[in-house]
Structures are given as structure tokens and as C-alpha cells.
Amino acid sequence: MSESSERSAEAVASSPSNWNVPNALTTLRIVLVPIFGWALLHDGGQSVSWRWFAYGLFVVAMVTDKIDGDIARKHNLVTNFGKIADPIADKAITGMAFIGLSIIHPLFDAWVWWTITIIVLVREWAVTIARLSIARQVVMAARQSGKVKTMAQALALGGFVAPFGMLPPPWHTAGMVVWWISAVLMAVAVVLTVTSGLEFARDVARQRQAVVNG
């Protein structure tokens, strides 16, 4: 057997199996997407109990997104399946939240929600597809602005998915405070969505140019 063949065989042997906990959690998040969407839109989004259920599913998805990545890196369980499925699962659950909220548009006009949704989803899927397409040539590290955007987006979506604006007295005032905090976080997330997307495009161009020149 040649040296290159031996190295290839060793690489295959040392590659982690796709049957692991991080990938199972990623798959769970994908399975939760239609259930989450159904719960959010149940009774036109006017059911308080189903909105709380949808919020619970959203929290589970966000928490497992963090956990599966930490486990995969800590125990060297990063797989090709995980590299592809993890961002898809993340974008699917947040995309469903944006689309669902655009349909029920809690306290905002529908055109506001749909504008936000289109801007965010176009950027998110464009960056995800770009990352996957250049992964073999260029490794793009996540910028701090992107991390802040992700956190602000998750908190804002959670605040809108939960029926805080529908709480009865004496909880209505507290609920509206949370609602407005979510609105501010959403504004921050939208701004960072655009700026971090432009930063990503600039970094990709620079990295590709460096590869060509190198």
C-alpha cells in the first residue's frame, strides 16, 4: 500500500462516526421545525398556551444548538454531516420563527415583519451557502459582530414568539416591557445582519484573493 493510501485509510479510520450525540441533537432541531411552526401558528397565533409551547420548543432548539457544537468540539466529534446539517437546522428554526411572526405580526404591521424577514433570510442563507461552498478552500472564522447578531436575534425572536404582549393584568405591563426590549434587540439584530453580511462578503473576497496570490 502506498504512503498516500495509508494516510487516507488512517484518516477514514480516525473520522468520527455520524452516529453521535451532536448530530442527534442537530437532527432533533430539524425535526422540531414543523412542530414549532404549527404551535406558533395554531389558532392564528392567538392561543396563549400554544404560543408558550412554541416558545419552549424555540428555547430547546437554541440551547441544543449551543450544546451540540460544544460537545462536538470538545470530544472531536465534528463530522461532514454536522458541518452541513448544523447551520441548516439553525437557519430553519429561526427562519420558521421569522415567517411565522410575519404571518401573525404581533403588534407590528405585516409589511414590517415581512421586510425584516426577507432581509434576514436572504442574508442568512446567502452566508450559509457561501460558507459551505468555500469550506474546502477557505475557513472563515465567525466575527464578533456575527456572534452578537445571533444572540440578539435569538433573544428577540424568543421575546416575540412568547405571548408577552397578550398577558392579562397584572402581568400585562411587565409583558409589554419584555416586548419592547425584544423590539430593540430585533432592531439591533437587523442592523448587525446587514453590516456583518457585508463584512463577510469583504472577508471572503480578501481570502480568495490571498489564495490566488499565494
Rosetta silent file (secondary structure, phi, psi, omega in degrees, C-alpha in Angstrom):
SEQUENCE: MSESSERSAEAVASSPSNWNVPNALTTLRIVLVPIFGWALLHDGGQSVSWRWFAYGLFVVAMVTDKIDGDIARKHNLVTNFGKIADPIADKAITGMAFIGLSIIHPLFDAWVWWTITIIVLVREWAVTIARLSIARQVVMAARQSGKVKTMAQALALGGFVAPFGMLPPPWHTAGMVVWWISAVLMAVAVVLTVTSGLEFARDVARQRQAVVNG
SCORE:     score description
SCORE:     0.000 S_00000001
   1 L     0.000  135.408 -179.429    0.000    0.000    0.000 S_00000001
   2 L   -71.707  164.129 -179.308    1.340    3.454   -0.898 S_00000001
   3 H   -63.681  -39.864  179.547    2.005    6.121    1.703 S_00000001
   4 H   -65.671  -37.994  178.864   -0.853    8.286    0.419 S_00000001
   5 H   -66.194  -38.412  178.471   -3.240    5.315    0.567 S_00000001
   6 H   -64.101  -41.315  178.900   -2.154    4.590    4.125 S_00000001
   7 H   -64.207  -40.401  179.438   -2.791    8.200    5.117 S_00000001
   8 H   -63.997  -41.447  179.707   -6.240    8.088    3.505 S_00000001
   9 H   -65.453  -39.907  178.802   -7.075    4.873    5.319 S_00000001
  10 H   -65.543  -38.518 -179.597   -5.900    6.334    8.629 S_00000001
  11 H   -64.645  -42.296  178.945   -7.992    9.472    8.064 S_00000001
  12 H   -64.650  -42.089 -178.258  -11.096    7.412    7.382 S_00000001
  13 H   -65.320  -34.391 -177.014  -10.446    5.212   10.412 S_00000001
  14 H   -86.613   -9.248 -179.439   -9.949    8.226   12.675 S_00000001
  15 L   -68.387  134.757  179.430  -13.003   10.110   11.405 S_00000001
  16 L   -67.596  149.995  178.553  -15.804   10.217   13.988 S_00000001
  17 L   -70.850  149.182  174.972  -18.991    8.350   13.214 S_00000001
  18 L   -67.743  -19.030 -179.978  -22.064   10.301   12.132 S_00000001
  19 L   -86.285   81.608  179.411  -23.931    8.404   14.848 S_00000001
  20 L  -143.034  171.362 -174.655  -23.091   10.674   17.771 S_00000001
  21 H   -63.065  -46.891  179.077  -24.810   12.967   20.267 S_00000001
  22 H   -56.259  -43.756  179.597  -24.116   16.304   18.488 S_00000001
  23 H   -67.913  -33.567  177.111  -25.595   15.022   15.232 S_00000001
  24 H   -64.985  -40.781  178.624  -28.579   13.576   17.108 S_00000001
  25 H   -67.414  -37.931  176.737  -29.231   16.994   18.670 S_00000001
  26 H   -63.268  -44.191  178.467  -28.900   18.658   15.275 S_00000001
  27 H   -62.688  -39.225  177.624  -31.388   16.198   13.796 S_00000001
  28 H   -59.590  -42.008  179.644  -33.743   16.868   16.709 S_00000001
  29 H   -62.568  -39.190  178.802  -33.675   20.587   15.917 S_00000001
  30 H   -65.509  -42.092  179.289  -34.597   19.891   12.304 S_00000001
  31 H   -64.201  -33.051 -177.780  -37.485   17.651   13.391 S_00000001
  32 H   -71.081  -20.085 -173.709  -38.725   20.360   15.773 S_00000001
  33 H   -56.460  -55.361 -179.207  -39.089   22.956   12.987 S_00000001
  34 H   -65.866  -32.325  178.051  -42.538   21.916   11.641 S_00000001
  35 H   -66.851  -43.882  177.498  -43.818   21.220   15.167 S_00000001
  36 H   -60.529  -45.783 -179.855  -42.642   24.654   16.293 S_00000001
  37 H   -61.957  -41.752  179.243  -44.253   26.301   13.265 S_00000001
  38 H   -63.676  -42.722 -179.580  -47.551   24.523   13.853 S_00000001
  39 H   -65.827  -40.912 -179.175  -47.597   25.535   17.531 S_00000001
  40 H   -64.528  -39.230 -175.464  -46.751   29.168   16.733 S_00000001
  41 H   -92.906   -0.785 -178.645  -49.477   29.467   14.102 S_00000001
  42 H   -59.309  131.532 -179.739  -52.125   27.470   15.972 S_00000001
  43 H    57.508   37.694  178.195  -55.389   29.404   16.136 S_00000001
  44 H    66.062   21.382 -178.896  -53.815   32.207   14.126 S_00000001
  45 H    78.249   10.011 -175.963  -51.191   32.762   16.791 S_00000001
  46 L   -98.523   -0.270  178.900  -53.850   33.843   19.279 S_00000001
  47 L   -88.178  113.741 -178.307  -53.602   30.830   21.595 S_00000001
  48 H   -61.697  -44.823 -177.494  -51.579   31.794   24.660 S_00000001
  49 H   -64.012  -41.662  179.338  -50.928   28.193   25.690 S_00000001
  50 H   -70.948  -31.377  175.982  -49.721   27.153   22.225 S_00000001
  51 H   -67.005  -37.886  176.087  -47.537   30.246   21.981 S_00000001
  52 H   -65.995  -37.781  177.437  -45.867   29.254   25.266 S_00000001
  53 H   -63.651  -43.641  177.583  -45.400   25.754   23.876 S_00000001
  54 H   -61.758  -40.248  177.742  -43.828   27.204   20.733 S_00000001
  55 H   -61.596  -42.113  178.188  -41.555   29.333   22.922 S_00000001
  56 H   -60.579  -42.989  178.550  -40.472   26.234   24.825 S_00000001
  57 H   -64.631  -38.886  179.716  -39.586   24.464   21.582 S_00000001
  58 H   -64.376  -42.247  178.627  -37.659   27.517   20.396 S_00000001
  59 H   -63.110  -43.722  177.862  -35.654   27.627   23.636 S_00000001
  60 H   -57.949  -44.028 -179.618  -34.878   23.902   23.330 S_00000001
  61 H   -63.368  -43.823 -179.292  -33.655   24.464   19.774 S_00000001
  62 H   -66.970  -40.432 -179.376  -31.429   27.401   20.759 S_00000001
  63 H   -67.463  -44.834  179.876  -29.973   25.587   23.779 S_00000001
  64 H   -67.661  -27.453  175.385  -29.245   22.383   21.852 S_00000001
  65 H   -60.988  -41.780  178.437  -27.626   24.468   19.109 S_00000001
  66 H   -71.667  -43.031 -175.488  -25.079   25.645   21.685 S_00000001
  67 H   -66.030  -45.637 -174.944  -24.706   22.244   23.349 S_00000001
  68 H   -65.236  -34.903  177.213  -24.137   20.172   20.219 S_00000001
  69 H   -67.263  -42.671  179.401  -21.394   22.497   18.999 S_00000001
  70 H   -63.132  -43.679 -179.468  -19.622   22.469   22.356 S_00000001
  71 H   -64.996  -43.364 -178.169  -19.790   18.666   22.593 S_00000001
  72 H   -61.276  -43.098 -179.532  -18.590   18.180   19.010 S_00000001
  73 H   -72.192  -40.525 -176.186  -15.550   20.405   19.502 S_00000001
  74 H   -67.195  -39.099 -175.240  -14.679   19.124   22.979 S_00000001
  75 L  -106.887   16.419  177.743  -14.827   15.419   22.047 S_00000001
  76 L    54.158   50.645 -179.518  -13.624   15.732   18.436 S_00000001
  77 L  -111.609   22.865  179.328  -17.000   14.672   17.033 S_00000001
  78 L   -73.447  122.825 -179.158  -17.094   17.168   14.170 S_00000001
  79 L  -123.080  163.854  176.658  -18.390   15.390   11.057 S_00000001
  80 H   -62.062  -37.736  176.846  -19.178   16.426    7.489 S_00000001
  81 H   -59.942  -46.278 -179.522  -22.843   15.759    8.236 S_00000001
  82 H   -63.857  -38.579  179.921  -22.696   18.079   11.229 S_00000001
  83 H   -61.907  -34.221 -179.478  -20.935   20.818    9.278 S_00000001
  84 H   -86.763  -46.574 -173.079  -23.773   20.824    6.751 S_00000001
  85 H   -73.158  -33.975 -175.734  -26.778   19.976    8.933 S_00000001
  86 H   -61.992  -51.650  178.020  -25.996   22.257   11.890 S_00000001
  87 H   -65.778  -30.839  177.454  -26.252   25.593   10.040 S_00000001
  88 H   -65.888  -43.199  178.704  -29.271   24.299    8.123 S_00000001
  89 H   -62.224  -42.460 -179.955  -31.008   23.383   11.397 S_00000001
  90 H   -62.806  -48.189 -178.325  -30.175   26.786   12.869 S_00000001
  91 H   -70.108  -29.687 -179.834  -31.433   28.722    9.855 S_00000001
  92 H   -68.024  -44.318 -177.018  -34.532   26.510    9.558 S_00000001
  93 H   -72.065  -40.455  178.071  -35.761   27.155   13.111 S_00000001
  94 H   -71.405  -35.716  177.076  -35.042   30.895   13.031 S_00000001
  95 H   -63.214  -41.363  177.382  -36.470   31.124    9.519 S_00000001
  96 H   -63.734  -37.485  177.977  -39.660   29.438   10.665 S_00000001
  97 H   -64.333  -45.622  179.437  -39.860   31.904   13.558 S_00000001
  98 H   -62.789  -46.260 -178.964  -39.469   34.893   11.240 S_00000001
  99 H   -65.348  -43.157  178.958  -42.018   33.592    8.734 S_00000001
 100 H   -61.793  -43.157  178.951  -44.485   32.633   11.468 S_00000001
 101 H   -68.153  -30.512  175.965  -44.193   36.031   13.125 S_00000001
 102 H   -66.902  -34.587  179.494  -44.654   37.712    9.752 S_00000001
 103 H   -70.234  -42.967 -177.367  -47.917   35.826    9.320 S_00000001
 104 H   -94.597  -15.058  178.764  -49.300   36.726   12.756 S_00000001
 105 L    28.871   72.138 -179.544  -47.312   40.053   13.001 S_00000001
 106 L   -64.547  109.648  174.097  -47.817   40.671   16.750 S_00000001
 107 L    69.323   -8.510  172.762  -48.411   44.427   17.237 S_00000001
 108 L  -108.513  151.189  174.896  -46.367   45.356   14.135 S_00000001
 109 L   -63.080  151.655 -177.095  -47.849   45.777   10.675 S_00000001
 110 H   -59.320  -38.360 -176.204  -47.368   42.768    8.412 S_00000001
 111 H   -64.717  -30.769  177.858  -45.189   44.702    5.949 S_00000001
 112 H   -65.279  -48.109 -179.365  -42.693   45.489    8.748 S_00000001
 113 H   -64.340  -43.458 -178.949  -42.323   41.827    9.668 S_00000001
 114 H   -66.414  -35.689  176.337  -42.094   40.667    6.058 S_00000001
 115 H   -62.942  -47.396  177.960  -39.444   43.299    5.286 S_00000001
 116 H   -59.997  -46.051 -177.482  -37.380   42.173    8.278 S_00000001
 117 H   -60.552  -45.496 -179.292  -37.900   38.522    7.359 S_00000001
 118 H   -63.741  -45.390  179.600  -36.794   38.955    3.748 S_00000001
 119 H   -59.591  -48.622 -175.912  -33.686   40.949    4.709 S_00000001
 120 H   -67.177  -48.004 -175.378  -32.653   38.463    7.392 S_00000001
 121 H   -67.453  -38.295  177.671  -33.376   35.259    5.470 S_00000001
 122 H   -61.891  -44.766 -179.988  -31.665   36.418    2.276 S_00000001
 123 H   -65.884  -48.021 -175.142  -28.562   37.329    4.246 S_00000001
 124 H   -62.044  -47.332 -177.889  -28.543   34.207    6.443 S_00000001
 125 H   -72.229  -32.537  177.089  -28.984   31.707    3.645 S_00000001
 126 H   -64.509  -44.143  179.463  -26.561   33.545    1.351 S_00000001
 127 H   -67.351  -41.430 -179.936  -23.846   33.466    4.021 S_00000001
 128 H   -62.416  -46.910  179.480  -24.581   29.833    4.899 S_00000001
 129 H   -63.533  -39.517  179.223  -24.413   28.711    1.267 S_00000001
 130 H   -64.884  -42.468  178.659  -21.234   30.739    0.748 S_00000001
 131 H   -60.073  -45.389 -178.366  -19.594   29.197    3.831 S_00000001
 132 H   -67.388  -35.504 -176.280  -20.420   25.682    2.666 S_00000001
 133 H   -74.484  -26.859 -178.003  -19.267   26.335   -0.902 S_00000001
 134 H  -107.719    6.084 -173.683  -15.848   27.707    0.111 S_00000001
 135 L   -57.555  -34.336 -178.044  -15.277   25.500    3.172 S_00000001
 136 L   -73.549  -29.605 -176.737  -12.665   23.363    1.370 S_00000001
 137 L   -96.188  -39.554 -173.193  -10.596   26.346    0.207 S_00000001
 138 L  -135.743  132.849  175.171  -11.120   28.957    2.909 S_00000001
 139 L  -101.581  114.398 -177.762  -12.059   28.713    6.577 S_00000001
 140 L   -97.616  112.130  178.305  -13.991   31.811    7.597 S_00000001
 141 L   -72.989  145.445 -179.934  -13.886   32.472   11.329 S_00000001
 142 L   -72.040  131.300  177.814  -17.026   33.957   12.858 S_00000001
 143 L   -80.969  159.216  179.958  -16.654   37.651   13.637 S_00000001
 144 H   -62.364  -35.474  179.734  -17.753   39.126   16.963 S_00000001
 145 H   -62.980  -37.079  177.610  -20.433   41.172   15.202 S_00000001
 146 H   -66.588  -38.252  179.110  -21.926   37.957   13.830 S_00000001
 147 H   -67.023  -41.303  177.824  -21.977   36.384   17.281 S_00000001
 148 H   -65.326  -39.791  177.631  -23.698   39.439   18.790 S_00000001
 149 H   -59.469  -45.423 -179.352  -26.179   39.399   15.913 S_00000001
 150 H   -61.968  -43.482  179.781  -27.021   35.764   16.552 S_00000001
 151 H   -65.825  -46.381  179.674  -27.568   36.362   20.267 S_00000001
 152 H   -62.299  -39.529 -179.617  -29.702   39.492   19.728 S_00000001
 153 H   -65.151  -44.503 -179.142  -31.729   37.699   17.064 S_00000001
 154 H   -64.414  -44.144  179.641  -32.389   34.660   19.260 S_00000001
 155 H   -65.266  -41.727 -179.881  -33.454   36.768   22.258 S_00000001
 156 H   -65.157  -46.383  179.521  -35.665   38.990   20.113 S_00000001
 157 H   -61.794  -42.798  178.033  -37.367   36.076   18.380 S_00000001
 158 H   -60.210  -40.631  179.758  -37.947   34.345   21.698 S_00000001
 159 H   -65.647  -30.575  178.825  -39.493   37.505   23.117 S_00000001
 160 H   -86.340  -33.249  177.976  -41.907   37.760   20.194 S_00000001
 161 H   -65.185  -44.451  176.390  -42.728   34.057   19.971 S_00000001
 162 L   -66.622  145.005 -175.116  -43.737   34.024   23.641 S_00000001
 163 L   -83.127   50.581 -178.404  -47.106   35.765   24.185 S_00000001
 164 H   -62.942  -36.729  179.954  -45.740   38.550   26.404 S_00000001
 165 H   -73.531   -7.075 -177.660  -47.891   41.150   24.667 S_00000001
 166 H  -107.050    5.131 -177.054  -51.002   39.038   25.332 S_00000001
 167 L   -69.290  140.552  179.191  -50.592   38.672   29.093 S_00000001
 168 L   -81.156  165.288  173.273  -53.595   39.772   31.188 S_00000001
 169 L   -59.079  147.740    2.039  -53.387   42.175   34.144 S_00000001
 170 L   -89.110   11.861 -176.215  -51.442   42.431   36.394 S_00000001
 171 L   -91.428   -4.045 -173.461  -48.768   40.905   34.124 S_00000001
 172 H   -63.878  -43.277 -178.290  -49.582   42.967   31.036 S_00000001
 173 H   -62.569  -45.538  178.701  -47.223   45.860   31.862 S_00000001
 174 H   -62.366  -39.630  178.670  -44.291   43.531   32.533 S_00000001
 175 H   -62.760  -39.721  179.536  -45.103   41.664   29.344 S_00000001
 176 H   -69.330  -31.985  175.603  -45.052   44.857   27.312 S_00000001
 177 H   -62.600  -45.206  177.750  -41.686   45.804   28.793 S_00000001
 178 H   -62.608  -39.030 -179.968  -40.288   42.481   27.571 S_00000001
 179 H   -60.715  -44.818 -178.876  -41.980   43.087   24.209 S_00000001
 180 H   -70.085  -34.302  174.155  -40.260   46.455   23.770 S_00000001
 181 H   -62.034  -41.307  177.818  -36.912   45.015   24.822 S_00000001
 182 H   -62.934  -38.483  179.132  -37.429   42.375   22.139 S_00000001
 183 H   -63.794  -41.986  178.226  -38.226   45.123   19.606 S_00000001
 184 H   -64.686  -44.128  178.820  -34.965   46.942   20.426 S_00000001
 185 H   -62.714  -36.803  178.141  -32.999   43.697   20.189 S_00000001
 186 H   -65.518  -40.187  177.723  -34.625   42.958   16.837 S_00000001
 187 H   -61.916  -42.851  177.402  -33.587   46.384   15.529 S_00000001
 188 H   -61.916  -44.075 -178.540  -30.019   45.695   16.674 S_00000001
 189 H   -62.249  -40.668 -179.265  -30.127   42.245   15.057 S_00000001
 190 H   -65.661  -44.462  178.626  -31.327   43.645   11.720 S_00000001
 191 H   -60.900  -46.683 -179.657  -28.581   46.296   11.634 S_00000001
 192 H   -68.672  -28.448  175.981  -25.927   43.709   12.526 S_00000001
 193 H   -60.422  -44.302 -179.268  -27.412   41.304    9.973 S_00000001
 194 H   -71.664  -49.993 -175.275  -26.673   43.791    7.207 S_00000001
 195 H   -66.643  -41.876  179.544  -23.288   45.018    8.484 S_00000001
 196 H   -69.134  -31.051  175.672  -21.944   41.549    9.368 S_00000001
 197 H   -65.126  -41.321  177.004  -23.105   40.271    5.995 S_00000001
 198 H   -66.110  -39.155  176.584  -21.127   42.994    4.254 S_00000001
 199 H   -61.657  -41.684  179.811  -18.112   42.189    6.451 S_00000001
 200 H   -62.456  -46.101  179.410  -18.399   38.529    5.491 S_00000001
 201 H   -60.569  -41.120  178.399  -18.524   39.338    1.782 S_00000001
 202 H   -64.527  -43.210 -179.459  -15.443   41.556    2.141 S_00000001
 203 H   -65.741  -38.828  177.617  -13.537   38.868    4.090 S_00000001
 204 H   -61.601  -45.153  179.755  -14.393   36.196    1.509 S_00000001
 205 H   -60.977  -41.886 -179.732  -13.089   38.423   -1.287 S_00000001
 206 H   -66.885  -42.979 -179.714   -9.853   39.095    0.630 S_00000001
 207 H   -64.297  -43.558  178.792   -9.322   35.413    1.480 S_00000001
 208 H   -64.067  -39.338  177.953   -9.886   34.307   -2.098 S_00000001
 209 H   -64.131  -38.135  178.384   -7.535   36.966   -3.350 S_00000001
 210 H   -65.198  -38.297  178.818   -4.905   35.780   -0.849 S_00000001
 211 H   -66.104  -42.225  179.883   -5.321   32.193   -2.072 S_00000001
 212 H   -64.790  -43.461 -178.715   -4.924   33.282   -5.698 S_00000001
 213 H   -71.572  -29.286 -179.058   -1.869   35.409   -4.916 S_00000001
 214 L   -74.737    0.000    0.000   -0.404   32.674   -2.722 S_00000001
